[in-house]
Short mmCIF file of C-alpha atoms and ligand atoms in Angstrom, two decimals:
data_model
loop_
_atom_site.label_atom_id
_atom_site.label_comp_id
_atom_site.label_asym_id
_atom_site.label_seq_id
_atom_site.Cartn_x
_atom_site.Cartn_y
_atom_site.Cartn_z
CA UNK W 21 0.00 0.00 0.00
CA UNK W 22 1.64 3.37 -0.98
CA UNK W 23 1.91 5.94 1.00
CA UNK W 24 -1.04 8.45 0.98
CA UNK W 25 -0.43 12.03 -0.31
CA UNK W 26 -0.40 14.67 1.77
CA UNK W 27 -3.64 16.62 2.31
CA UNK W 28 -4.14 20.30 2.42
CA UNK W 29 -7.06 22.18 2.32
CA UNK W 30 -5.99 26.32 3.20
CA UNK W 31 -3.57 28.32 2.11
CA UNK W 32 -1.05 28.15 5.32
CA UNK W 33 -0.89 24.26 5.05
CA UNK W 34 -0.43 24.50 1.51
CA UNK W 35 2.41 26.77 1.50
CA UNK W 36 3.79 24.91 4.20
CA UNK W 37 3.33 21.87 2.13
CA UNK W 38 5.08 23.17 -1.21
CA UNK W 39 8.20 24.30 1.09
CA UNK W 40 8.42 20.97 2.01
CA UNK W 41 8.31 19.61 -1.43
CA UNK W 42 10.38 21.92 -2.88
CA UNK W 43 13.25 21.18 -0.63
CA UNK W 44 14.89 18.83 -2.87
CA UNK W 45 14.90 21.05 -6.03
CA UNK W 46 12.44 18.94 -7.56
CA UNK W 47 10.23 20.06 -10.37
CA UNK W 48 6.74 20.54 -9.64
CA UNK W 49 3.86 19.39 -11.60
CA UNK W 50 -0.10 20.67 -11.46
CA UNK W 51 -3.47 18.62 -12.59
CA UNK W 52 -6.03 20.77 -11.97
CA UNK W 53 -9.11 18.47 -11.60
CA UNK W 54 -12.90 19.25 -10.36
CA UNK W 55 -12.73 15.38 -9.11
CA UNK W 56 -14.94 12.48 -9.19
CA UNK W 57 -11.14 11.21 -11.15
CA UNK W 58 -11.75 8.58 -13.63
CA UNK W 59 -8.88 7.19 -16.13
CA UNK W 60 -8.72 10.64 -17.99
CA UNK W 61 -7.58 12.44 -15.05
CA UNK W 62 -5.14 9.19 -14.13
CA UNK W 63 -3.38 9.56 -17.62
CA UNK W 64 -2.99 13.28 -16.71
CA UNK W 65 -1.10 12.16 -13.24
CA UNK W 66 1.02 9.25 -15.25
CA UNK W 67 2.30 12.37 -17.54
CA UNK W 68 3.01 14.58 -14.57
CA UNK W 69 4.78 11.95 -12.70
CA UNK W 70 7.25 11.34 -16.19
CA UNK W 71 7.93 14.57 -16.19
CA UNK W 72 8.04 16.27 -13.05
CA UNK W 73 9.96 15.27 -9.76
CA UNK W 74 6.65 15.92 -7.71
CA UNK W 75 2.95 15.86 -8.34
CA UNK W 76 0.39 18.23 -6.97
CA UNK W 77 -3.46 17.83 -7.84
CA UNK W 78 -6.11 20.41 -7.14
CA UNK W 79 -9.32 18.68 -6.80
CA UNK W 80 -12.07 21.73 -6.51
CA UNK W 81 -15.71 22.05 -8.05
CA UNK W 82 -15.16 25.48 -9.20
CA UNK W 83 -18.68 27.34 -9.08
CA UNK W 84 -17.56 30.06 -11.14
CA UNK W 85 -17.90 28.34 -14.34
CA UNK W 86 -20.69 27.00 -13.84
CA UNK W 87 -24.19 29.12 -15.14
CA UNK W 88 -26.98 28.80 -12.21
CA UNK W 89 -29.21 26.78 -15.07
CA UNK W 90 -26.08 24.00 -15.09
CA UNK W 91 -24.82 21.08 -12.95
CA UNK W 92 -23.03 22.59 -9.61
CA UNK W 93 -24.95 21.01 -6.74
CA UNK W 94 -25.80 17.29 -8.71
CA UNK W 95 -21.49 17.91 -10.11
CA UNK W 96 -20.12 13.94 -8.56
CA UNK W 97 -18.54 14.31 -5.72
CA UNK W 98 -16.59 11.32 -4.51
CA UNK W 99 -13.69 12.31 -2.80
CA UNK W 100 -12.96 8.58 -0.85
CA UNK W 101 -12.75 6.82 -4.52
CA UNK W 102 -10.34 9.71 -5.48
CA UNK W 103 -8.20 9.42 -2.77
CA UNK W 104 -7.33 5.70 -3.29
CA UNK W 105 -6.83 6.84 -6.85
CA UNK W 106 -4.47 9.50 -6.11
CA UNK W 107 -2.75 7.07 -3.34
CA UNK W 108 -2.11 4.59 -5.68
CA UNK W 109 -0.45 6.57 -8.39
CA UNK W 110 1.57 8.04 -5.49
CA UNK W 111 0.76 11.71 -5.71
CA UNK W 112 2.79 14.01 -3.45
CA UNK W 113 -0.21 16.63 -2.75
CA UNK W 114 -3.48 16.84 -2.75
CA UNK W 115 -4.76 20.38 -2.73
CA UNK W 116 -8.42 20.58 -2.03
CA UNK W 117 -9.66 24.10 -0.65
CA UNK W 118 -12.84 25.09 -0.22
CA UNK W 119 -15.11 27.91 -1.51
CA UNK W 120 -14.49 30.12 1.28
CA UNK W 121 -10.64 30.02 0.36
CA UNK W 122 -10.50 30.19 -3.32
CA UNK W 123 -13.08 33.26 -2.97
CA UNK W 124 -13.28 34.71 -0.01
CA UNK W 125 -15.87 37.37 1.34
CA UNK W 126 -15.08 41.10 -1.20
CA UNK W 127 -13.63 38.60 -3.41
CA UNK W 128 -13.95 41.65 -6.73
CA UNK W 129 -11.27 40.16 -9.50
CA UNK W 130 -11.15 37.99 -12.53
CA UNK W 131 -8.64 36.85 -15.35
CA UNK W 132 -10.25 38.13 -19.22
CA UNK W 133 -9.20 36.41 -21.89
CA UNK W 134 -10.13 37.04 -25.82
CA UNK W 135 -8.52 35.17 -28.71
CA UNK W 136 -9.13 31.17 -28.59
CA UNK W 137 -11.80 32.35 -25.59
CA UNK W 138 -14.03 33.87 -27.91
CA UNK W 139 -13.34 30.94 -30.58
CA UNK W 140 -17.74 30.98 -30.80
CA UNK W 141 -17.05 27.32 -29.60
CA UNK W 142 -17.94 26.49 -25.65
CA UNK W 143 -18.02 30.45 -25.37
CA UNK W 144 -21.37 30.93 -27.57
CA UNK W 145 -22.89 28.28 -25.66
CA UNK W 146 -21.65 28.72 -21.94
CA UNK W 147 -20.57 32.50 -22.25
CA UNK W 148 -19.68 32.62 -18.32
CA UNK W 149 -17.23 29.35 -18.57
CA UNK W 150 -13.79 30.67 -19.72
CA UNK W 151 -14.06 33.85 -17.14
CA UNK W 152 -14.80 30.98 -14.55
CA UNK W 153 -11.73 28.58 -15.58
CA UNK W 154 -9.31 31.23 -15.91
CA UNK W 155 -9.94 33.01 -13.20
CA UNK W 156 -9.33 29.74 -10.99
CA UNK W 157 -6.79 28.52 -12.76
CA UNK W 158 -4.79 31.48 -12.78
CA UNK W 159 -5.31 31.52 -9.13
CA UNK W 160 -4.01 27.48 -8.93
CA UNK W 161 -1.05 28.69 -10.58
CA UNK W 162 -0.48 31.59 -8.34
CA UNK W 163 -0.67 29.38 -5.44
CA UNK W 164 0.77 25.94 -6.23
CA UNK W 165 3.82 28.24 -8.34
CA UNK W 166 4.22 24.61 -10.43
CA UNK W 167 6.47 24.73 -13.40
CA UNK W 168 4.34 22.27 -15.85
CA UNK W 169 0.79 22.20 -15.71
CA UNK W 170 -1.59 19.40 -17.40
CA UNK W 171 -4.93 19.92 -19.13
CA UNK W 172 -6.79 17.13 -21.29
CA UNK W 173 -7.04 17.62 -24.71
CA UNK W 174 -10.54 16.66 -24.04
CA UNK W 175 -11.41 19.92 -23.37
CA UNK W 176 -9.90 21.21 -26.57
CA UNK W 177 -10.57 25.08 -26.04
CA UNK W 178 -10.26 24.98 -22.48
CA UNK W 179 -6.29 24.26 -23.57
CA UNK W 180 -5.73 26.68 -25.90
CA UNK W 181 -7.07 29.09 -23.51
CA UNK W 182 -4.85 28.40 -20.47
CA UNK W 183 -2.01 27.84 -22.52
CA UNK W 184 -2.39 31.19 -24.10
CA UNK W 185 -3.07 32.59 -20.47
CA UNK W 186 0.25 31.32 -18.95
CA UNK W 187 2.30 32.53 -22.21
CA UNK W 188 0.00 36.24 -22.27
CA UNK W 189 0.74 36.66 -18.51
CA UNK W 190 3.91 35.51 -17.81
CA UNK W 191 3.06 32.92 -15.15
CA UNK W 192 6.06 31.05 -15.10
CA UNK W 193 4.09 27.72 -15.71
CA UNK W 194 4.20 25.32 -18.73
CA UNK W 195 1.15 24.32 -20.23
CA UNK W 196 0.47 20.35 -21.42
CA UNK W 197 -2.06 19.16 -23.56
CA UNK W 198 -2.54 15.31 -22.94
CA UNK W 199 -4.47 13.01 -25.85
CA UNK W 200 -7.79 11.91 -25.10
CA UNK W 201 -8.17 8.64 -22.75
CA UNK W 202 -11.91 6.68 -23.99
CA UNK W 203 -14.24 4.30 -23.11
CA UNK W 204 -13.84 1.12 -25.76
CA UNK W 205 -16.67 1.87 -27.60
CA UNK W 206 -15.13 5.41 -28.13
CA UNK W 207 -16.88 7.53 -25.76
CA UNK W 208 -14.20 10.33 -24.61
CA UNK W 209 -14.10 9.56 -20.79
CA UNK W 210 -16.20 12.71 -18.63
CA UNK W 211 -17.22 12.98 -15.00
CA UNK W 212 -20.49 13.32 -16.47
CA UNK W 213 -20.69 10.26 -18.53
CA UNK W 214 -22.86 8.96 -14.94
CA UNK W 215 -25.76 11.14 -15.64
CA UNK W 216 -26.15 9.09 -18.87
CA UNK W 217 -29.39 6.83 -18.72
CA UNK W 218 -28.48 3.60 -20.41
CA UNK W 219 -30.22 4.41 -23.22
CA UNK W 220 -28.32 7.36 -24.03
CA UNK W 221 -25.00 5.84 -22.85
CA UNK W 222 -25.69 3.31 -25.84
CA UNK W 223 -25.99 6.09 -28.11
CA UNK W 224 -23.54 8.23 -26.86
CA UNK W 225 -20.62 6.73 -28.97
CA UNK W 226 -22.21 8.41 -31.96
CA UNK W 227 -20.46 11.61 -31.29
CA UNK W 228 -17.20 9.97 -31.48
CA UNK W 229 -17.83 7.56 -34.51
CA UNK W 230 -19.53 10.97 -36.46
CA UNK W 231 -16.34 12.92 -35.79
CA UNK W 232 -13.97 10.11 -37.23
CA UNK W 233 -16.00 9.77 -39.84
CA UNK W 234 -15.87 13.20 -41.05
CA UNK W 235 -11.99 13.50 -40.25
CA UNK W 236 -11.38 10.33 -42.89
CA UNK W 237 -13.52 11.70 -45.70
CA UNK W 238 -11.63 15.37 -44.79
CA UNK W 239 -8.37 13.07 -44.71
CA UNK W 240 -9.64 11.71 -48.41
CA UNK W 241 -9.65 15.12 -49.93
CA UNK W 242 -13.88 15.44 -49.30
CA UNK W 243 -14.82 19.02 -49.01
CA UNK W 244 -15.21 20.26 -45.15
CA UNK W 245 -18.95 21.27 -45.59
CA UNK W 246 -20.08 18.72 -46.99
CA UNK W 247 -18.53 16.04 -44.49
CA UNK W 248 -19.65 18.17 -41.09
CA UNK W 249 -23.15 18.08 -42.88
CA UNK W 250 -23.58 14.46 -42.84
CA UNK W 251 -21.27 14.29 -39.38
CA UNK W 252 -24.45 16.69 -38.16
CA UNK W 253 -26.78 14.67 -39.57
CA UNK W 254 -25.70 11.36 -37.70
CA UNK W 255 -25.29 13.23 -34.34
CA UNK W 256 -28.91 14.35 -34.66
CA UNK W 257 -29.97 10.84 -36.27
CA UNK W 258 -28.29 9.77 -32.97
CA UNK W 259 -30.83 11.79 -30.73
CA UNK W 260 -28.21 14.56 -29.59
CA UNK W 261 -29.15 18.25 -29.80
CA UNK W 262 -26.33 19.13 -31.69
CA UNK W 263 -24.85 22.77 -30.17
CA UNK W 264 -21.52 22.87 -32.95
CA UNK W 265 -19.68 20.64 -35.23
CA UNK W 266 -16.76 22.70 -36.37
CA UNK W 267 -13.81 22.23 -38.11
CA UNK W 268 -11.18 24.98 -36.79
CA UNK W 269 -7.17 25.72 -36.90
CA UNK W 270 -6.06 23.41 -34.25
CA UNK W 271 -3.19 26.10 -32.44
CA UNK W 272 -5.82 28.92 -32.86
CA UNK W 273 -9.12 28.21 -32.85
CA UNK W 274 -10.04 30.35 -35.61
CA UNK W 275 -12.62 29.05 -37.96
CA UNK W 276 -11.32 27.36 -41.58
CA UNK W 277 -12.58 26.93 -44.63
CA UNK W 278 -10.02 23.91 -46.57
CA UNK W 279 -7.86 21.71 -45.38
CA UNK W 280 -5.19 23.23 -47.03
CA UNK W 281 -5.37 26.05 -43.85
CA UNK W 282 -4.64 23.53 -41.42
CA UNK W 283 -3.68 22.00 -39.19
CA UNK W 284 -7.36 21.19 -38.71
CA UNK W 285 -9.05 19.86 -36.15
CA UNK W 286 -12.87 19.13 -35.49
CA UNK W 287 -14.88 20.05 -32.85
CA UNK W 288 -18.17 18.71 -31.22
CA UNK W 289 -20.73 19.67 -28.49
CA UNK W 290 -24.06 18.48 -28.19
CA UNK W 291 -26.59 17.46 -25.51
CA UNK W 292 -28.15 14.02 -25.20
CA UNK W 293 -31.46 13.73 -22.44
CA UNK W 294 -30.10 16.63 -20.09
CA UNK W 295 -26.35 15.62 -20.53
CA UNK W 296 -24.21 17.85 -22.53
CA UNK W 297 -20.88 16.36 -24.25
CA UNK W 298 -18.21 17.74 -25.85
CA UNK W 299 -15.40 15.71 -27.77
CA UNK W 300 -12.58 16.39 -30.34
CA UNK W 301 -10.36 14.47 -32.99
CA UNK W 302 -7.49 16.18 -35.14
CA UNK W 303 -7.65 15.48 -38.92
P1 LIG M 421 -12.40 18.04 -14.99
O1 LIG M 421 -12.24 17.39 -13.67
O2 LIG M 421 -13.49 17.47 -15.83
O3 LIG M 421 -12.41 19.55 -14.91
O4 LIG M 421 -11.09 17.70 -15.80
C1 LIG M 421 -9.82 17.92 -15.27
C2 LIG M 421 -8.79 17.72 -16.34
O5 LIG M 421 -8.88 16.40 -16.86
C3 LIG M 421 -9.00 18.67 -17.55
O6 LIG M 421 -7.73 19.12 -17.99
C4 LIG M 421 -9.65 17.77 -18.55
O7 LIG M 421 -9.41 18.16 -19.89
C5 LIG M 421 -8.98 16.44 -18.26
N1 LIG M 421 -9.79 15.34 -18.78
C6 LIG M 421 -11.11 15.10 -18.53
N2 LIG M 421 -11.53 14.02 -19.22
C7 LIG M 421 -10.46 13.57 -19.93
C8 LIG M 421 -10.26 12.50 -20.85
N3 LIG M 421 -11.23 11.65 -21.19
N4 LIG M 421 -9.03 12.33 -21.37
C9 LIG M 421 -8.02 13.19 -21.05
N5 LIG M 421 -8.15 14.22 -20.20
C10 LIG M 421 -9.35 14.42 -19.64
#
């Protein structure tokens, strides 16, 4: 049995903590996580660990990016399956503040970003989300000082937009993108993958199989429009409410119109029952 990581939860302990860790000159790594970990979030830790000395993960529900129509009180919360998790890929530290400490009472500031954050991707739909992240993330980064940070290419936009952040701002931190990790029928592992009914779990897949799809006939010298329109049209045939299929410039977001402007990479978010996914391939 390894040897648990060490727990902090305010920002004494956790300063007191880092000194600690720090002592040997080792290089620090960050996974920000909201929690309820699943093999995604492991793969992120597995990277950190071959390439940093030490390994901190934040696990915090952030309720700034979250609108008050969306998911904050139902988010998963299961913080004793996490810790073995953690324990067993022997993380150093654990930090996991609450609220009160990430924004306490007055609390009046937050981080703006514009280029890949106003891609018209997540932003049109979920136009509070990227003021949220950064704002928290900046302040992870600010507190944890970590010289490599890890974010799943999962949440495609989400990367560009912290990596841009770190570079824009001088933080001192570098950004990671790490590939997908899926179920086997292709389903790109989420914390909210649970809300799924069974029904919809069986149908999920279709997002992922769609987007392949489209990235082979792109790959075959097909026309973009004409291989997102049938990608659409199986994603709806599928049941989703599809929000945007997209095929953008994969370092900048911006939107493209032949593959010729790549590199490309396609882009998909759409709600099935009451669960919104999002999921990505490159071309
Ligand atoms: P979350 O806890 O959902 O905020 O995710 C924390 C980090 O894990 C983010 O950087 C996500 O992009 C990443 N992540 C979530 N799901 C996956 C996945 N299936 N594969 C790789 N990374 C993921």
């Amino acid at each position: 049995m390894s040897r648990p990581p060490v727990i902090v939860r305010t920002l004494p302990a956790l300063r007191r903590a880092l000194d600690i860790l720090r002592t040997r000159n080792a290089s620090l790594a960050l996974v920000p996580t909201m929690g309820a970990l699943h093999d995604g979030h492991v793969s992120l830790v597995r990277q950190a660990k071959r390439r940093a000395g030490k390994v901190a993960v934040s696990i915090f529900v952030n309720p700034a990016q979250f609108a008050p129509n969306e998911d904050f009180a139902a988010y998963p919360r299961t913080w004793k399956a996490d810790l073995a998790r953690l324990t067993e890929e022997k993380v150093d530290l654990i930090w996991n503040p609450d609220a009160k400490t990430m924004y306490p009472a007055g609390f009046a500031s937050k981080i703006l970003t514009e280029g890949p954050a106003l891609a018209g991707l997540e932003d049109r739909f979920r136009p509070h989300f990227f003021g949220g992240v950064t704002t928290v993330v900046g302040k992870l980064f600010a507190q944890v000082r970590p010289d490599l940070a890890l974010f799943g290419e999962k949440d495609f936009q989400q990367l560009r937009v912290v990596a841009r952040m770190a570079r824009d701002l001088d933080l001192g931190v570098k950004v990671m993108g790490v590939q997908i990790v899926r179920e086997r029928d292709g389903l790109a592992m989420s914390s909210r993958n649970r809300y799924l009914s069974p029904e919809h779990r069986a149908s999920a897949p279709a997002l992922y199989r769609a987007l392949k799809e489209a990235a082979k006939r792109i790959r075959a010298g097909d026309k973009l429009a004409p291989a997102l329109a049938e990608g659409a049209a199986s994603i709806t045939a599928a049941g989703f409410k599809l929000d945007y299929l997209e095929a953008r410039h994969a370092e900048t977001l911006a939107p493209i119109a032949a593959r010729k402007d790549g590199p490309i990479r396609l882009l998909v978010a759409a709600t099935i029952g009451t669960t919104r996914l999002i999921d990505n391939v490159a071309v």
